[in-house]
Amino acid sequence: MTAPLVLGIETSCDETGVGIVRGGELLADALASSVDEHARFGGVVPEVASRAHLEAMVPTMHRALEQADVQLRDVDAIAVTAGPGLAGALLVGVAAAKGYALALDKPIYAVNHLAAHVAVDRLANGDLPASCIALLVSGGHSSLLLVPDVTGEVEILGQTIDDAAGEAFDKVARVLGLPFPGGPHIDRVARDGDADAIAFPRGVVRDQPYSFTFSGLKTAVARWVESRQRAGEHVDIADVAASFQDAVVDVLTRRAVAACADRGVDHLVIGGGVAANSRLRAVAEERCTAAGIRLRVPPPRLCTDNGAMVAALGALLVERGIEPSALDFPADSALLLS
Ligand code: KG4
Ligand code: ZN
């Protein structure tokens, strides 16, 4: 039996993604981003994102079909992000997916965005292990998950209680006068800086060993920079970026490795836009190796939001014979993991 041809649609934030997979094989990953339209606001504007999805949906679909060299009628199933994410943005993808499913008379799968961030790893690193810990870090979420089965059982061990990791990168970048989204700029600038130059705080959440808090860190960086500027002192942006980045990377990797050890799991998957961070990749590799944990990180293009991740999870659902969703499922901005 040939593996199912699955189309995935992602519109939870500012990327319109349409991906096509055959089982665990990536055939197409078409993307349109409205990130430039949000840049002057320093963050994603929901209404702007929704409108951009509406304009980009059909052209992105056509590009994906062309890339994969398949026709819509060849598709076996359609998967779409039903949540969590921006309500209006999700609605565009969900409505489009329902339209395609209805017109083509194909099954539709409503999937969870976070689970899709984990499932995408199968496209890069082969079948997922029986059980893994996943660290998902992006502009909208920062979660540590125990994943016995990405198509069903997923337990949230911890998450951020305030800013997401990517949000912290973006806000600190703004303080340093770097463009939005700031993560890649901080990553680049930090390469010339000293990570030990400034001892920024590592936020701890009481009684929640796997949760994160970044708002104190963000404030500490802003205060540090402002006080130096007020005194007319030179601020070495590279040192600030490197020290801030190290504080984030230290808590993320320390807690992820601790979760693996505590739960007796020897595979760690990292996903989300912040997984593109070079320091995070290096420190995670170092700490996982030391702890006997196998690290799996998809290439940056698959770490950020995209349609292929949704298709990857959809294909797993089809392969496992899981019932498709009823056509009246809602877009749920606060969709929980099962
Ligand atoms: O997953 P993603 O594309 O979208 C969601 O937010 O869901 O993640 C975008 C986030 C932004 O906050 C961006 O600054 C951050 O990922 N990011 C990075 C890097 N590349 C992207 N953060 C740190 N280092 C990077 N190299
Ligand atoms: Zn995401």
JSON list of C-alpha atoms in Angstrom, two decimals, residues 157-298:
[
{"chain": "A", "resi": 157, "resn": "LEU", "atom": "CA", "xyz": [4.65, 19.23, 31.70]},
{"chain": "A", "resi": 158, "resn": "GLY", "atom": "CA", "xyz": [5.16, 22.96, 31.77]},
{"chain": "A", "resi": 159, "resn": "GLN", "atom": "CA", "xyz": [4.80, 26.15, 29.79]},
{"chain": "A", "resi": 160, "resn": "THR", "atom": "CA", "xyz": [5.54, 29.83, 30.01]},
{"chain": "A", "resi": 161, "resn": "ILE", "atom": "CA", "xyz": [3.51, 31.74, 32.56]},
{"chain": "A", "resi": 162, "resn": "ASP", "atom": "CA", "xyz": [4.07, 35.05, 30.76]},
{"chain": "A", "resi": 163, "resn": "ASP", "atom": "CA", "xyz": [6.05, 35.81, 27.58]},
{"chain": "A", "resi": 164, "resn": "ALA", "atom": "CA", "xyz": [6.87, 33.09, 25.08]},
{"chain": "A", "resi": 165, "resn": "ALA", "atom": "CA", "xyz": [10.61, 32.59, 24.45]},
{"chain": "A", "resi": 166, "resn": "GLY", "atom": "CA", "xyz": [10.37, 34.07, 20.94]},
{"chain": "A", "resi": 167, "resn": "GLU", "atom": "CA", "xyz": [8.38, 37.00, 22.28]},
{"chain": "A", "resi": 168, "resn": "ALA", "atom": "CA", "xyz": [11.20, 37.68, 24.75]},
{"chain": "A", "resi": 169, "resn": "PHE", "atom": "CA", "xyz": [13.71, 37.63, 21.87]},
{"chain": "A", "resi": 170, "resn": "ASP", "atom": "CA", "xyz": [11.51, 40.03, 19.90]},
{"chain": "A", "resi": 171, "resn": "LYS", "atom": "CA", "xyz": [11.03, 42.44, 22.81]},
{"chain": "A", "resi": 172, "resn": "VAL", "atom": "CA", "xyz": [14.71, 42.48, 23.78]},
{"chain": "A", "resi": 173, "resn": "ALA", "atom": "CA", "xyz": [15.64, 43.02, 20.13]},
{"chain": "A", "resi": 174, "resn": "ARG", "atom": "CA", "xyz": [13.42, 46.10, 20.15]},
{"chain": "A", "resi": 175, "resn": "VAL", "atom": "CA", "xyz": [15.23, 47.45, 23.23]},
{"chain": "A", "resi": 176, "resn": "LEU", "atom": "CA", "xyz": [18.51, 46.92, 21.36]},
{"chain": "A", "resi": 177, "resn": "GLY", "atom": "CA", "xyz": [17.20, 48.71, 18.25]},
{"chain": "A", "resi": 178, "resn": "LEU", "atom": "CA", "xyz": [17.14, 45.52, 16.13]},
{"chain": "A", "resi": 179, "resn": "PRO", "atom": "CA", "xyz": [14.33, 44.85, 13.60]},
{"chain": "A", "resi": 180, "resn": "PHE", "atom": "CA", "xyz": [11.29, 42.59, 14.11]},
{"chain": "A", "resi": 181, "resn": "PRO", "atom": "CA", "xyz": [11.23, 39.63, 14.38]},
{"chain": "A", "resi": 182, "resn": "GLY", "atom": "CA", "xyz": [14.25, 39.98, 16.61]},
{"chain": "A", "resi": 183, "resn": "GLY", "atom": "CA", "xyz": [15.26, 36.35, 17.23]},
{"chain": "A", "resi": 184, "resn": "PRO", "atom": "CA", "xyz": [17.46, 35.89, 14.17]},
{"chain": "A", "resi": 185, "resn": "HIS", "atom": "CA", "xyz": [19.08, 39.32, 14.72]},
{"chain": "A", "resi": 186, "resn": "ILE", "atom": "CA", "xyz": [19.93, 38.58, 18.35]},
{"chain": "A", "resi": 187, "resn": "ASP", "atom": "CA", "xyz": [21.32, 35.21, 17.24]},
{"chain": "A", "resi": 188, "resn": "ARG", "atom": "CA", "xyz": [23.56, 36.96, 14.68]},
{"chain": "A", "resi": 189, "resn": "VAL", "atom": "CA", "xyz": [24.68, 39.87, 16.87]},
{"chain": "A", "resi": 190, "resn": "ALA", "atom": "CA", "xyz": [25.35, 37.56, 19.86]},
{"chain": "A", "resi": 191, "resn": "ARG", "atom": "CA", "xyz": [28.05, 35.72, 17.91]},
{"chain": "A", "resi": 192, "resn": "ASP", "atom": "CA", "xyz": [30.41, 38.67, 18.53]},
{"chain": "A", "resi": 193, "resn": "GLY", "atom": "CA", "xyz": [29.43, 39.05, 22.17]},
{"chain": "A", "resi": 194, "resn": "ASP", "atom": "CA", "xyz": [30.48, 37.61, 25.52]},
{"chain": "A", "resi": 195, "resn": "ALA", "atom": "CA", "xyz": [27.71, 35.44, 27.03]},
{"chain": "A", "resi": 196, "resn": "ASP", "atom": "CA", "xyz": [29.26, 35.86, 30.49]},
{"chain": "A", "resi": 197, "resn": "ALA", "atom": "CA", "xyz": [29.45, 39.65, 30.29]},
{"chain": "A", "resi": 198, "resn": "ILE", "atom": "CA", "xyz": [26.20, 40.27, 32.20]},
{"chain": "A", "resi": 199, "resn": "ALA", "atom": "CA", "xyz": [24.56, 37.93, 34.70]},
{"chain": "A", "resi": 200, "resn": "PHE", "atom": "CA", "xyz": [20.88, 38.19, 33.72]},
{"chain": "A", "resi": 201, "resn": "PRO", "atom": "CA", "xyz": [18.33, 36.34, 35.90]},
{"chain": "A", "resi": 202, "resn": "ARG", "atom": "CA", "xyz": [17.15, 32.78, 35.19]},
{"chain": "A", "resi": 203, "resn": "GLY", "atom": "CA", "xyz": [13.44, 32.93, 36.06]},
{"chain": "A", "resi": 204, "resn": "VAL", "atom": "CA", "xyz": [12.05, 30.10, 38.16]},
{"chain": "A", "resi": 205, "resn": "VAL", "atom": "CA", "xyz": [8.34, 29.31, 38.57]},
{"chain": "A", "resi": 206, "resn": "ARG", "atom": "CA", "xyz": [7.53, 28.18, 42.08]},
{"chain": "A", "resi": 207, "resn": "ASP", "atom": "CA", "xyz": [6.41, 24.54, 42.33]},
{"chain": "A", "resi": 208, "resn": "GLN", "atom": "CA", "xyz": [6.53, 24.17, 38.53]},
{"chain": "A", "resi": 209, "resn": "PRO", "atom": "CA", "xyz": [9.94, 22.72, 37.65]},
{"chain": "A", "resi": 210, "resn": "TYR", "atom": "CA", "xyz": [9.19, 22.53, 33.92]},
{"chain": "A", "resi": 211, "resn": "SER", "atom": "CA", "xyz": [7.56, 25.93, 33.46]},
{"chain": "A", "resi": 212, "resn": "PHE", "atom": "CA", "xyz": [9.16, 29.11, 32.19]},
{"chain": "A", "resi": 213, "resn": "THR", "atom": "CA", "xyz": [8.98, 32.83, 32.93]},
{"chain": "A", "resi": 214, "resn": "PHE", "atom": "CA", "xyz": [10.71, 35.39, 30.72]},
{"chain": "A", "resi": 215, "resn": "SER", "atom": "CA", "xyz": [9.10, 38.68, 31.67]},
{"chain": "A", "resi": 216, "resn": "GLY", "atom": "CA", "xyz": [11.55, 39.32, 34.53]},
{"chain": "A", "resi": 217, "resn": "LEU", "atom": "CA", "xyz": [14.48, 38.66, 32.22]},
{"chain": "A", "resi": 218, "resn": "LYS", "atom": "CA", "xyz": [13.07, 41.00, 29.58]},
{"chain": "A", "resi": 219, "resn": "THR", "atom": "CA", "xyz": [12.63, 43.76, 32.19]},
{"chain": "A", "resi": 220, "resn": "ALA", "atom": "CA", "xyz": [16.13, 43.15, 33.57]},
{"chain": "A", "resi": 221, "resn": "VAL", "atom": "CA", "xyz": [17.64, 43.60, 30.09]},
{"chain": "A", "resi": 222, "resn": "ALA", "atom": "CA", "xyz": [15.61, 46.77, 29.46]},
{"chain": "A", "resi": 223, "resn": "ARG", "atom": "CA", "xyz": [16.63, 48.26, 32.85]},
{"chain": "A", "resi": 224, "resn": "TRP", "atom": "CA", "xyz": [20.29, 47.37, 32.31]},
{"chain": "A", "resi": 225, "resn": "VAL", "atom": "CA", "xyz": [20.37, 49.03, 28.89]},
{"chain": "A", "resi": 226, "resn": "GLU", "atom": "CA", "xyz": [18.37, 52.11, 29.95]},
{"chain": "A", "resi": 227, "resn": "SER", "atom": "CA", "xyz": [20.49, 52.77, 33.04]},
{"chain": "A", "resi": 228, "resn": "ARG", "atom": "CA", "xyz": [23.71, 52.62, 30.97]},
{"chain": "A", "resi": 229, "resn": "GLN", "atom": "CA", "xyz": [22.23, 54.89, 28.29]},
{"chain": "A", "resi": 230, "resn": "ARG", "atom": "CA", "xyz": [21.03, 57.40, 30.88]},
{"chain": "A", "resi": 231, "resn": "ALA", "atom": "CA", "xyz": [24.52, 57.55, 32.35]},
{"chain": "A", "resi": 232, "resn": "GLY", "atom": "CA", "xyz": [25.89, 58.19, 28.87]},
{"chain": "A", "resi": 233, "resn": "GLU", "atom": "CA", "xyz": [27.82, 54.91, 28.91]},
{"chain": "A", "resi": 234, "resn": "HIS", "atom": "CA", "xyz": [28.48, 52.82, 25.83]},
{"chain": "A", "resi": 235, "resn": "VAL", "atom": "CA", "xyz": [26.21, 49.77, 25.54]},
{"chain": "A", "resi": 236, "resn": "ASP", "atom": "CA", "xyz": [27.84, 46.80, 23.85]},
{"chain": "A", "resi": 237, "resn": "ILE", "atom": "CA", "xyz": [24.84, 45.34, 22.03]},
{"chain": "A", "resi": 238, "resn": "ALA", "atom": "CA", "xyz": [26.69, 42.11, 21.24]},
{"chain": "A", "resi": 239, "resn": "ASP", "atom": "CA", "xyz": [27.40, 41.45, 24.93]},
{"chain": "A", "resi": 240, "resn": "VAL", "atom": "CA", "xyz": [23.79, 42.20, 25.94]},
{"chain": "A", "resi": 241, "resn": "ALA", "atom": "CA", "xyz": [22.43, 39.98, 23.15]},
{"chain": "A", "resi": 242, "resn": "ALA", "atom": "CA", "xyz": [24.80, 37.12, 24.01]},
{"chain": "A", "resi": 243, "resn": "SER", "atom": "CA", "xyz": [24.12, 37.33, 27.76]},
{"chain": "A", "resi": 244, "resn": "PHE", "atom": "CA", "xyz": [20.34, 37.51, 27.26]},
{"chain": "A", "resi": 245, "resn": "GLN", "atom": "CA", "xyz": [20.38, 34.65, 24.75]},
{"chain": "A", "resi": 246, "resn": "ASP", "atom": "CA", "xyz": [22.42, 32.54, 27.14]},
{"chain": "A", "resi": 247, "resn": "ALA", "atom": "CA", "xyz": [19.93, 33.12, 29.97]},
{"chain": "A", "resi": 248, "resn": "VAL", "atom": "CA", "xyz": [17.05, 31.90, 27.75]},
{"chain": "A", "resi": 249, "resn": "VAL", "atom": "CA", "xyz": [18.98, 28.95, 26.33]},
{"chain": "A", "resi": 250, "resn": "ASP", "atom": "CA", "xyz": [20.22, 27.91, 29.77]},
{"chain": "A", "resi": 251, "resn": "VAL", "atom": "CA", "xyz": [16.73, 27.57, 31.29]},
{"chain": "A", "resi": 252, "resn": "LEU", "atom": "CA", "xyz": [15.20, 25.96, 28.19]},
{"chain": "A", "resi": 253, "resn": "THR", "atom": "CA", "xyz": [17.85, 23.27, 27.87]},
{"chain": "A", "resi": 254, "resn": "ARG", "atom": "CA", "xyz": [18.28, 22.67, 31.60]},
{"chain": "A", "resi": 255, "resn": "ARG", "atom": "CA", "xyz": [14.54, 22.08, 32.11]},
{"chain": "A", "resi": 256, "resn": "ALA", "atom": "CA", "xyz": [14.15, 19.97, 28.97]},
{"chain": "A", "resi": 257, "resn": "VAL", "atom": "CA", "xyz": [17.04, 17.69, 29.93]},
{"chain": "A", "resi": 258, "resn": "ALA", "atom": "CA", "xyz": [15.71, 17.45, 33.50]},
{"chain": "A", "resi": 259, "resn": "ALA", "atom": "CA", "xyz": [12.27, 16.45, 32.16]},
{"chain": "A", "resi": 260, "resn": "CYS", "atom": "CA", "xyz": [13.87, 13.66, 30.09]},
{"chain": "A", "resi": 261, "resn": "ALA", "atom": "CA", "xyz": [15.80, 12.38, 33.11]},
{"chain": "A", "resi": 262, "resn": "ASP", "atom": "CA", "xyz": [12.83, 12.61, 35.48]},
{"chain": "A", "resi": 263, "resn": "ARG", "atom": "CA", "xyz": [10.46, 10.84, 33.06]},
{"chain": "A", "resi": 264, "resn": "GLY", "atom": "CA", "xyz": [13.02, 8.25, 31.91]},
{"chain": "A", "resi": 265, "resn": "VAL", "atom": "CA", "xyz": [12.75, 9.39, 28.27]},
{"chain": "A", "resi": 266, "resn": "ASP", "atom": "CA", "xyz": [15.84, 9.39, 26.08]},
{"chain": "A", "resi": 267, "resn": "HIS", "atom": "CA", "xyz": [14.68, 11.42, 23.07]},
{"chain": "A", "resi": 268, "resn": "LEU", "atom": "CA", "xyz": [14.24, 15.19, 23.00]},
{"chain": "A", "resi": 269, "resn": "VAL", "atom": "CA", "xyz": [12.56, 16.94, 20.06]},
{"chain": "A", "resi": 270, "resn": "ILE", "atom": "CA", "xyz": [12.93, 20.72, 19.77]},
{"chain": "A", "resi": 271, "resn": "GLY", "atom": "CA", "xyz": [10.57, 22.72, 17.56]},
{"chain": "A", "resi": 272, "resn": "GLY", "atom": "CA", "xyz": [9.13, 26.20, 17.02]},
{"chain": "A", "resi": 273, "resn": "GLY", "atom": "CA", "xyz": [10.82, 29.25, 15.53]},
{"chain": "A", "resi": 274, "resn": "VAL", "atom": "CA", "xyz": [13.30, 29.66, 18.40]},
{"chain": "A", "resi": 275, "resn": "ALA", "atom": "CA", "xyz": [14.64, 26.16, 17.63]},
{"chain": "A", "resi": 276, "resn": "ALA", "atom": "CA", "xyz": [16.47, 27.90, 14.77]},
{"chain": "A", "resi": 277, "resn": "ASN", "atom": "CA", "xyz": [18.67, 29.60, 17.38]},
{"chain": "A", "resi": 278, "resn": "SER", "atom": "CA", "xyz": [22.27, 28.52, 16.93]},
{"chain": "A", "resi": 279, "resn": "ARG", "atom": "CA", "xyz": [23.17, 28.78, 20.61]},
{"chain": "A", "resi": 280, "resn": "LEU", "atom": "CA", "xyz": [20.08, 26.77, 21.63]},
{"chain": "A", "resi": 281, "resn": "ARG", "atom": "CA", "xyz": [21.06, 24.03, 19.18]},
{"chain": "A", "resi": 282, "resn": "ALA", "atom": "CA", "xyz": [24.64, 23.93, 20.38]},
{"chain": "A", "resi": 283, "resn": "VAL", "atom": "CA", "xyz": [23.88, 23.90, 24.11]},
{"chain": "A", "resi": 284, "resn": "ALA", "atom": "CA", "xyz": [21.04, 21.38, 23.70]},
{"chain": "A", "resi": 285, "resn": "GLU", "atom": "CA", "xyz": [23.39, 19.08, 21.78]},
{"chain": "A", "resi": 286, "resn": "GLU", "atom": "CA", "xyz": [26.06, 19.42, 24.46]},
{"chain": "A", "resi": 287, "resn": "ARG", "atom": "CA", "xyz": [23.73, 18.79, 27.38]},
{"chain": "A", "resi": 288, "resn": "CYS", "atom": "CA", "xyz": [21.84, 15.96, 25.68]},
{"chain": "A", "resi": 289, "resn": "THR", "atom": "CA", "xyz": [25.07, 14.17, 24.80]},
{"chain": "A", "resi": 290, "resn": "ALA", "atom": "CA", "xyz": [26.26, 14.51, 28.40]},
{"chain": "A", "resi": 291, "resn": "ALA", "atom": "CA", "xyz": [22.95, 13.07, 29.66]},
{"chain": "A", "resi": 292, "resn": "GLY", "atom": "CA", "xyz": [22.73, 10.23, 27.09]},
{"chain": "A", "resi": 293, "resn": "ILE", "atom": "CA", "xyz": [19.72, 11.77, 25.34]},
{"chain": "A", "resi": 294, "resn": "ARG", "atom": "CA", "xyz": [19.24, 11.67, 21.56]},
{"chain": "A", "resi": 295, "resn": "LEU", "atom": "CA", "xyz": [18.42, 15.17, 20.30]},
{"chain": "A", "resi": 296, "resn": "ARG", "atom": "CA", "xyz": [16.16, 15.63, 17.27]},
{"chain": "A", "resi": 297, "resn": "VAL", "atom": "CA", "xyz": [15.83, 19.10, 15.78]},
{"chain": "A", "resi": 298, "resn": "PRO", "atom": "CA", "xyz": [14.32, 19.59, 12.32]}
]
